Amino acid sequence: MEKLVIEGGRRLKGEVEVSGSKNSALPIMAAALLTDEPCVIENVPKLRDTLTMAKLLRTLGKAVDFENNTLKIVSRGPVSHVAEYKLVSTMRGSFCVLGPLLAKLGIAKVSLPGGCVIGVRPVDLHLKGIAGLGARITIDAGYIIAKSKRLKGNHLYLGGVFGSSVLATANVMMAATLAQGVTTIDSAACEPEVEDLANFLISMGAKIKGHGGPQITITGVKKLHGTTYRIISDRIEAGTYVLLAAATKNNNIVIKNASLTHLMALVDALQQSGIRVTQDQGKIYVKSNQTLKPVSITTHPYPGFPTDLQAQFMVLMALVPGVTVINDKVYPDRFIHIAELNRMGANIRREGTNAIVQGAKHLFGAPVMASDLRASAALVIAGLAAKGTTEIHRMYHLDRGYEDLDSKLQALGARIRREKE
Ligand code: EPZ
């Protein structure tokens, strides 16, 4: 196991490059199961999660070559329909092989993903959508078994208690590309990563309209062909660096290969606090030259404030004098980072589904524990902003979703190093 050791309080400056989107890459890799022809996917971040998905595709029978952020996925014989527990349990995103396997093979046996620290993470909407396309679904020994000779298009509603579901929309949209007839998904997820997946499927010959909006229409086709496709950059990684620049009061960090188009909720919240975030030719600039005001946020499905930036935003507000209320409508329990931030001198308490942040002038370095991907990113920001040294244990959480984060931050002048636990 490794830990990250950070000396806080240093002036950071320079350019940081955003990698390809993890949450685009995972469903798009699964979509390659919909064809026997080769798929080349560019701008794929080399992460624990994309390496896990590559391993899963290999166990399913695909040959996967992953070089310089480009994936080459080709068939090398019949594809298995079984996605094993040992892989799916390490990364719940692999559950999105269900739709493609079922559509391509007429059968899929996929392990139910476990929960994780941010919530129970049910899959009822995935199953509702797949059943809505005519699949017969049984559950056996922790596996979902879905069968259907030929899926049939249908008008489906995929809204849940917490709003739309990103990967349920992905699973059903992928399955519908090979179904007989037209499928309409109401209350579809509008995330840019869902739009990116739809564009990938269209490049394979799928017929999809309305993607990126709450109603997506898919007209089934008999077959999909191979393709070459470049995925979008990671808006959550970009947003993490925007909040890092703001929290460490560094006005000279330039974030490359990113667009604010998909980050307007964050830009708006920061504007209210007194931080100007602008972009020019694919580069993002963060400027804050005044005393910041506390700003309360509630997370929602896209285009609302992203839950994946909630922890990072909390760190900024922990450093802004005044009271902020933070509520996560997507994952109401996604507050495991509160205890760790309080160890660093933050003053945050839970009140029901709210986190009440009493901002202070400084945080102080301390040994802390990473718990989930985005909470770990928040601890890195806190460590860079704090006075003194911070040790972040269980680094593997970070490596799941941030490509070379420590070397990218070292290039900005951060004193940050990996050490064996
Ligand atoms: C995706 O997860 C992302 N992961 C998550 O990012 C992200 O936090 C989440 O969307 C929300 O934006 C990937 O894309 C790989 P959901 P997903 O289904 O699709 C409930 C990260 O840090 N729900 O949109 O699994 C669910 O419990 C990760 O990169 C149901 O009730 O999330 C949650 O409250 C963390 N039933 C809400 O919907 C279902 O069948 C949104 O979840 C499915 C979900």
Coordinates of C-alpha atoms and ligand atoms in Angstrom, one line a residue:
M1 CA 0.0 0.0 0.0
E2 CA 1.2 3.5 -0.6
K3 CA 0.6 6.9 1.0
L4 CA 1.0 10.4 -0.3
V5 CA 3.0 12.9 1.7
I6 CA 2.2 16.6 1.1
E7 CA 4.0 19.8 2.3
G8 CA 1.3 22.4 2.4
G9 CA 1.3 26.1 1.8
R10 CA 3.5 26.3 -1.3
R11 CA 3.0 28.7 -4.2
L12 CA 1.8 26.7 -7.2
K13 CA 2.0 27.8 -10.8
G14 CA 2.1 26.5 -14.3
E15 CA 0.0 24.3 -16.6
V16 CA -1.8 21.1 -15.7
E17 CA -3.2 18.8 -18.5
V18 CA -6.6 17.1 -18.0
S19 CA -6.8 13.5 -19.1
G20 CA -9.6 11.7 -20.9
S21 CA -12.8 11.2 -18.9
K22 CA -12.9 8.0 -16.7
N23 CA -16.7 8.1 -16.7
S24 CA -16.8 8.2 -20.5
A25 CA -14.2 5.5 -20.9
L26 CA -15.8 2.8 -18.8
P27 CA -19.2 2.6 -20.6
I28 CA -17.6 3.2 -24.0
M29 CA -15.2 0.2 -23.3
A30 CA -18.2 -1.9 -22.5
A31 CA -19.9 -0.8 -25.7
A32 CA -17.1 -2.4 -27.7
L33 CA -18.9 -5.7 -26.8
L34 CA -21.7 -4.8 -29.2
T35 CA -19.6 -5.6 -32.2
D36 CA -17.1 -8.3 -33.4
E37 CA -15.1 -5.7 -35.3
P38 CA -12.1 -3.8 -33.9
C39 CA -12.7 -0.6 -31.9
V40 CA -10.0 2.0 -31.3
I41 CA -10.7 4.4 -28.4
E42 CA -8.4 7.4 -28.0
N43 CA -7.7 9.7 -25.0
V44 CA -8.4 6.9 -22.5
P45 CA -6.8 7.7 -19.1
K46 CA -4.6 5.0 -17.7
L47 CA -6.2 4.4 -14.3
R48 CA -6.9 1.4 -12.0
D49 CA -10.5 1.5 -13.2
T50 CA -9.8 1.5 -16.9
L51 CA -7.2 -1.2 -16.4
T52 CA -9.8 -3.2 -14.4
M53 CA -12.3 -2.8 -17.3
A54 CA -9.7 -3.9 -19.8
K55 CA -9.1 -7.0 -17.6
L56 CA -12.8 -7.7 -17.6
L57 CA -13.1 -7.4 -21.4
R58 CA -10.2 -9.9 -21.7
T59 CA -12.0 -12.4 -19.4
L60 CA -15.0 -11.9 -21.7
G61 CA -12.9 -12.9 -24.7
K62 CA -11.7 -9.6 -26.2
A63 CA -8.1 -8.9 -27.0
V64 CA -7.3 -5.5 -25.4
D65 CA -4.2 -3.5 -26.2
F66 CA -3.7 -0.3 -24.1
E67 CA -0.8 1.9 -25.2
N68 CA -0.3 5.6 -24.8
N69 CA -3.9 6.3 -23.8
T70 CA -5.2 4.4 -26.9
L71 CA -7.2 1.2 -26.5
K72 CA -7.5 -1.4 -29.3
I73 CA -10.3 -3.8 -28.6
V74 CA -10.7 -6.8 -31.0
S75 CA -12.5 -10.1 -30.9
R76 CA -10.5 -13.2 -30.7
G77 CA -13.3 -15.8 -30.8
P78 CA -16.7 -16.2 -29.0
V79 CA -17.4 -13.8 -26.2
S80 CA -18.3 -15.2 -22.8
H81 CA -21.5 -13.9 -21.3
V82 CA -20.3 -14.1 -17.6
A83 CA -18.8 -11.1 -15.8
E84 CA -17.2 -12.6 -12.7
Y85 CA -17.8 -11.3 -9.1
K86 CA -14.0 -10.9 -8.5
L87 CA -13.8 -8.2 -11.1
V88 CA -17.2 -6.5 -10.9
S89 CA -16.9 -6.3 -7.1
T90 CA -13.7 -4.2 -7.4
M91 CA -15.3 -1.7 -9.7
R92 CA -19.1 -1.2 -9.9
G93 CA -18.8 0.6 -13.3
S94 CA -18.2 -2.8 -14.8
F95 CA -21.9 -3.5 -14.3
C96 CA -22.5 -1.6 -17.5
V97 CA -21.4 -4.7 -19.5
L98 CA -24.9 -6.1 -18.8
G99 CA -26.7 -4.2 -21.6
P100 CA -24.1 -4.9 -24.3
L101 CA -23.7 -8.6 -23.4
L102 CA -27.4 -9.2 -23.4
A103 CA -28.0 -7.3 -26.7
K104 CA -25.1 -9.1 -28.5
L105 CA -25.4 -12.6 -27.1
G106 CA -29.1 -12.9 -25.9
I107 CA -27.8 -13.8 -22.4
A108 CA -25.8 -12.1 -19.7
K109 CA -24.7 -13.2 -16.3
V110 CA -23.2 -10.3 -14.3
S111 CA -22.3 -10.1 -10.7
L112 CA -24.3 -7.6 -8.7
P113 CA -21.9 -4.8 -7.7
G114 CA -21.4 -4.2 -4.0
G115 CA -22.2 -1.0 -2.3
C116 CA -19.4 1.4 -1.5
V117 CA -18.7 4.1 1.1
I118 CA -20.7 6.7 -0.8
G119 CA -23.9 4.7 -0.7
V120 CA -25.9 1.5 -1.2
R121 CA -25.8 2.0 -5.0
P122 CA -28.8 -0.1 -6.0
V123 CA -29.2 -1.3 -9.7
D124 CA -33.1 -1.4 -9.8
L125 CA -33.3 1.2 -12.6
H126 CA -30.8 -0.9 -14.7
L127 CA -33.0 -4.0 -14.2
K128 CA -36.2 -2.1 -14.8
G129 CA -34.9 -0.8 -18.1
I130 CA -33.5 -4.1 -19.3
A131 CA -36.8 -5.9 -18.3
G132 CA -38.6 -3.1 -20.1
L133 CA -36.9 -4.3 -23.3
G134 CA -38.3 -7.8 -22.9
A135 CA -35.4 -9.5 -21.0
R136 CA -36.3 -12.2 -18.5
I137 CA -34.2 -11.5 -15.3
T138 CA -33.4 -13.8 -12.5
I139 CA -31.0 -13.4 -9.5
D140 CA -28.9 -16.3 -8.5
A141 CA -26.1 -16.4 -5.9
G142 CA -25.4 -12.7 -6.3
Y143 CA -25.5 -12.7 -10.1
I144 CA -28.0 -11.1 -12.4
I145 CA -29.0 -13.5 -15.2
A146 CA -30.8 -11.7 -18.1
K147 CA -32.0 -13.6 -21.2
S148 CA -33.8 -12.5 -24.4
K149 CA -33.7 -13.9 -27.9
R150 CA -34.2 -10.4 -29.4
L151 CA -34.8 -7.3 -27.3
K152 CA -37.8 -5.3 -28.2
G153 CA -37.9 -1.5 -28.3
N154 CA -40.2 0.2 -25.7
H155 CA -41.0 3.6 -24.1
L156 CA -39.2 3.5 -20.7
Y157 CA -39.1 5.8 -17.7
L158 CA -35.8 5.6 -15.9
G159 CA -36.2 8.3 -13.2
G160 CA -35.5 7.1 -9.6
V161 CA -35.8 8.4 -6.1
F162 CA -32.6 10.3 -6.6
G163 CA -33.3 11.4 -10.2
S164 CA -31.8 10.0 -13.3
S165 CA -29.1 7.3 -13.3
V166 CA -26.0 7.7 -15.4
L167 CA -25.0 4.0 -15.8
A168 CA -28.6 2.8 -16.0
T169 CA -29.1 5.1 -18.9
A170 CA -25.9 3.8 -20.4
N171 CA -26.9 0.1 -19.9
V172 CA -30.3 0.5 -21.4
M173 CA -29.2 2.8 -24.3
M174 CA -26.5 0.2 -25.3
A175 CA -29.0 -2.7 -25.1
A176 CA -31.5 -0.7 -27.2
T177 CA -29.1 -0.2 -30.1
L178 CA -29.6 -3.8 -31.2
A179 CA -33.3 -4.2 -30.1
Q180 CA -36.1 -4.6 -32.6
G181 CA -37.9 -1.2 -33.1
V182 CA -37.7 2.1 -31.3
T183 CA -36.8 2.7 -27.6
T184 CA -37.5 6.0 -25.9
I185 CA -35.9 6.6 -22.5
D186 CA -37.6 9.3 -20.4
S187 CA -35.8 10.8 -17.4
A188 CA -32.5 9.8 -19.1
A189 CA -29.3 11.0 -17.5
C190 CA -28.0 14.2 -19.3
E191 CA -24.4 13.9 -18.2
P192 CA -21.8 14.7 -20.9
E193 CA -20.4 11.2 -20.5
V194 CA -23.8 9.7 -21.5
E195 CA -23.7 12.0 -24.6
D196 CA -20.2 10.9 -25.3
L197 CA -21.3 7.2 -25.1
A198 CA -24.2 7.9 -27.5
N199 CA -21.7 9.6 -30.0
F200 CA -19.5 6.5 -29.8
L201 CA -22.4 4.2 -30.5
I202 CA -23.5 6.4 -33.4
S203 CA -20.0 6.1 -34.8
M204 CA -20.6 2.3 -34.7
G205 CA -23.8 2.7 -36.8
A206 CA -26.3 3.1 -34.0
K207 CA -29.3 5.4 -34.5
I208 CA -29.7 7.7 -31.5
K209 CA -31.4 11.1 -31.0
G210 CA -31.8 13.4 -28.0
H211 CA -28.7 12.3 -26.2
G212 CA -27.4 14.8 -23.7
G213 CA -31.1 15.6 -22.9
P214 CA -33.7 14.0 -20.7
Q215 CA -35.4 12.0 -23.5
I216 CA -33.3 9.7 -25.7
T217 CA -34.7 7.8 -28.7
I218 CA -32.9 4.8 -30.0
T219 CA -33.9 3.0 -33.3
G220 CA -32.6 -0.6 -33.1
V221 CA -30.3 -1.8 -36.0
K222 CA -29.3 -5.4 -36.9
K223 CA -25.6 -4.9 -36.4
L224 CA -23.0 -2.4 -35.3
H225 CA -19.5 -2.1 -36.9
G226 CA -16.1 -1.2 -35.4
T227 CA -14.9 2.4 -35.1
T228 CA -12.2 4.8 -34.0
Y229 CA -13.3 7.4 -31.5
R230 CA -11.7 10.0 -29.1
I231 CA -13.4 10.4 -25.8
I232 CA -14.0 13.8 -24.1
S233 CA -11.7 15.2 -21.4
D234 CA -12.5 14.6 -17.7
R235 CA -14.7 17.5 -16.4
I236 CA -14.4 16.2 -12.8
E237 CA -10.6 16.2 -13.0
A238 CA -10.8 19.7 -14.5
G239 CA -13.2 20.8 -11.7
T240 CA -10.9 19.3 -9.1
Y241 CA -8.0 21.5 -10.4
V242 CA -10.2 24.6 -10.5
L243 CA -11.1 24.0 -6.8
L244 CA -7.4 23.2 -6.0
A245 CA -6.4 26.6 -7.4
A246 CA -9.1 28.4 -5.5
A247 CA -8.5 26.7 -2.2
T248 CA -4.7 27.2 -2.3
K249 CA -5.2 30.9 -3.5
N250 CA -3.0 30.3 -6.5
N251 CA -3.9 32.6 -9.5
N252 CA -1.3 31.2 -11.8
I253 CA -2.5 27.7 -12.5
V254 CA -3.6 27.1 -16.1
I255 CA -5.8 24.0 -16.7
K256 CA -5.4 22.6 -20.2
N257 CA -7.6 20.3 -22.4
A258 CA -10.7 21.2 -20.5
S259 CA -13.9 23.1 -21.2
L260 CA -16.1 25.1 -18.8
T261 CA -19.2 24.2 -21.0
H262 CA -19.7 21.1 -18.8
L263 CA -18.8 22.9 -15.5
M264 CA -21.2 25.8 -15.4
A265 CA -22.7 24.8 -12.0
L266 CA -19.3 25.0 -10.4
V267 CA -18.4 28.2 -12.2
D268 CA -21.6 29.8 -11.0
A269 CA -21.0 28.8 -7.3
L270 CA -17.4 30.1 -7.5
Q271 CA -18.6 33.3 -9.1
Q272 CA -21.0 33.9 -6.1
S273 CA -18.1 33.4 -3.8
G274 CA -15.8 35.9 -5.6
I275 CA -13.8 33.6 -7.8
R276 CA -13.6 34.3 -11.5
V277 CA -13.2 31.2 -13.7
T278 CA -12.6 31.9 -17.4
Q279 CA -11.5 30.0 -20.4
D280 CA -9.7 30.8 -23.6
Q281 CA -8.9 28.3 -26.4
G282 CA -9.2 25.2 -24.3
K283 CA -7.4 26.6 -21.3
I284 CA -9.1 27.5 -17.9
Y285 CA -7.9 30.3 -15.6
V286 CA -8.9 30.8 -12.0
K287 CA -8.6 34.2 -10.3
S288 CA -9.6 35.2 -6.8
N289 CA -8.4 38.6 -5.6
Q290 CA -10.9 39.4 -2.9
T291 CA -12.2 38.0 0.4
L292 CA -14.4 35.1 -0.5
K293 CA -18.0 34.7 0.5
P294 CA -19.4 31.4 1.8
V295 CA -21.7 29.8 -0.8
S296 CA -24.1 26.9 0.0
I297 CA -24.6 24.2 -2.6
T298 CA -26.9 21.2 -3.2
T299 CA -25.8 18.6 -5.7
H300 CA -28.2 17.3 -8.5
P301 CA -27.9 15.2 -11.6
Y302 CA -26.4 17.1 -14.6
P303 CA -26.6 20.0 -15.3
G304 CA -26.8 20.5 -11.5
F305 CA -23.8 20.8 -9.2
P306 CA -22.0 17.5 -9.6
T307 CA -21.8 15.2 -6.6
D308 CA -18.3 14.2 -7.8
L309 CA -17.1 17.8 -6.9
Q310 CA -19.0 18.0 -3.6
A311 CA -16.1 16.9 -1.4
Q312 CA -13.6 19.2 -3.2
F313 CA -15.9 22.2 -2.9
M314 CA -16.3 21.5 0.8
V315 CA -12.6 21.9 1.3
L316 CA -12.8 25.4 -0.3
M317 CA -15.7 26.4 1.9
A318 CA -13.8 25.1 5.0
L319 CA -11.2 27.8 4.2
V320 CA -13.8 30.6 3.7
P321 CA -14.8 32.4 7.0
G322 CA -18.6 32.1 7.4
V323 CA -21.2 29.3 7.4
T324 CA -22.0 27.1 4.4
V325 CA -24.6 24.4 4.1
I326 CA -23.8 21.5 1.7
N327 CA -26.4 18.9 0.7
D328 CA -25.9 16.0 -1.6
K329 CA -29.2 15.0 -3.3
V330 CA -27.5 12.3 -5.4
Y331 CA -25.7 10.5 -2.6
P332 CA -27.1 11.8 0.7
D333 CA -24.4 10.0 2.7
R334 CA -21.4 11.1 0.7
F335 CA -19.8 12.8 3.7
I336 CA -17.1 10.4 4.8
H337 CA -14.5 13.2 4.1
I338 CA -15.9 15.3 7.0
A339 CA -14.2 13.4 9.7
E340 CA -10.9 13.5 7.9
L341 CA -11.1 17.3 7.2
N342 CA -12.0 17.9 10.9
R343 CA -8.7 16.1 11.8
M344 CA -7.0 18.9 9.8
G345 CA -8.7 21.6 11.8
A346 CA -11.9 22.1 9.7
N347 CA -15.1 22.7 11.6
I348 CA -17.8 20.7 9.8
R349 CA -20.8 18.9 11.3
R350 CA -23.6 16.8 9.9
E351 CA -27.2 17.8 10.6
G352 CA -29.5 15.3 8.9
T353 CA -28.7 15.2 5.2
N354 CA -26.8 18.5 5.5
A355 CA -23.1 19.3 6.2
I356 CA -22.7 22.6 8.0
V357 CA -19.3 24.1 7.3
Q358 CA -18.0 26.8 9.6
G359 CA -15.1 28.2 7.5
A360 CA -11.8 29.1 9.1
K361 CA -8.7 30.8 7.9
H362 CA -6.4 27.8 7.9
L363 CA -6.2 24.0 7.9
F364 CA -3.3 22.1 9.4
G365 CA -1.5 19.1 8.1
A366 CA -2.3 15.7 9.7
P367 CA -2.3 11.9 8.8
V368 CA -5.7 11.2 7.1
M369 CA -7.4 8.2 5.4
A370 CA -8.6 8.2 1.8
S371 CA -12.0 6.5 1.5
D372 CA -13.4 7.0 -1.9
L373 CA -12.1 8.5 -5.1
R374 CA -13.4 12.1 -4.8
A375 CA -13.0 12.3 -1.0
S376 CA -9.3 11.4 -1.6
A377 CA -9.0 14.3 -4.1
A378 CA -10.5 16.6 -1.5
L379 CA -7.8 15.5 1.0
V380 CA -5.1 16.3 -1.5
I381 CA -6.5 19.8 -2.0
A382 CA -6.7 20.2 1.8
G383 CA -3.1 19.0 2.2
L384 CA -1.9 21.5 -0.4
A385 CA -3.8 24.3 1.3
A386 CA -2.9 23.4 4.9
K387 CA 0.0 24.6 7.0
G388 CA 2.4 21.7 7.6
T389 CA 2.6 18.1 6.4
T390 CA -0.3 15.8 5.5
E391 CA -0.1 12.1 5.0
I392 CA -2.9 10.5 2.9
H393 CA -3.1 6.7 3.5
R394 CA -4.7 4.2 1.1
M395 CA -3.6 6.1 -2.0
Y396 CA -5.1 3.4 -4.3
H397 CA -8.5 5.2 -4.0
L398 CA -6.9 8.2 -5.8
D399 CA -5.3 6.0 -8.5
R400 CA -8.7 4.7 -9.5
G401 CA -9.7 8.0 -11.0
Y402 CA -6.8 10.4 -11.4
E403 CA -4.0 9.7 -13.9
D404 CA -0.5 10.6 -12.5
L405 CA -2.0 13.1 -10.1
D406 CA 1.2 13.4 -8.0
S407 CA 3.5 14.0 -11.0
K408 CA 1.0 16.5 -12.4
L409 CA 1.0 18.5 -9.1
Q410 CA 4.7 18.2 -8.7
A411 CA 5.0 20.0 -12.1
L412 CA 3.0 22.9 -10.5
G413 CA 5.6 23.1 -7.8
A414 CA 3.8 21.1 -5.1
R415 CA 5.9 19.2 -2.6
I416 CA 4.1 15.9 -2.9
R417 CA 5.6 12.4 -2.9
R418 CA 4.5 8.7 -2.8
E419 CA 5.9 6.5 0.0
K420 CA 5.4 2.9 0.9
E421 CA 3.0 2.6 3.9
Ligands
EPZ1 C1 -22.0 7.5 -12.1 O1 -22.3 6.4 -11.2 C2 -20.5 7.8 -11.9 N1 -19.7 6.6 -12.2 C3 -20.3 8.3 -10.5 O2 -18.9 8.7 -10.4 C4 -21.2 9.5 -10.2 O3 -21.0 9.9 -8.9 C5 -22.6 9.1 -10.5 O4 -22.8 8.6 -11.9 C6 -23.6 10.3 -10.4 O5 -23.2 11.3 -11.2 C7 -19.4 6.3 -13.4 O6 -19.9 6.9 -14.4 C8 -18.5 5.1 -13.6 P1 -26.1 6.9 -10.8 P2 -23.7 5.6 -11.3 O7 -26.7 5.6 -11.2 O8 -24.2 5.6 -12.7 C9 -29.3 6.0 -7.5 C10 -16.8 8.8 -9.5 O9 -16.3 9.3 -8.5 N2 -29.6 4.8 -8.3 O10 -26.2 8.1 -11.7 O11 -23.5 4.4 -10.6 C11 -27.9 6.0 -6.9 O12 -27.9 5.3 -5.6 C12 -18.0 8.0 -9.5 O13 -16.2 9.0 -10.7 C13 -30.8 4.1 -8.0 O14 -31.5 4.4 -7.0 O15 -24.6 6.6 -10.5 C14 -27.6 7.4 -6.7 O16 -28.3 7.9 -5.5 C15 -18.6 7.9 -8.1 N3 -31.0 2.9 -8.7 C16 -28.3 8.1 -7.9 O17 -29.3 7.1 -8.4 C17 -30.2 2.6 -9.8 O18 -30.6 1.5 -10.4 C18 -27.4 8.4 -9.0 O19 -26.7 7.2 -9.3 C19 -29.1 3.3 -10.1 C20 -28.8 4.4 -9.3

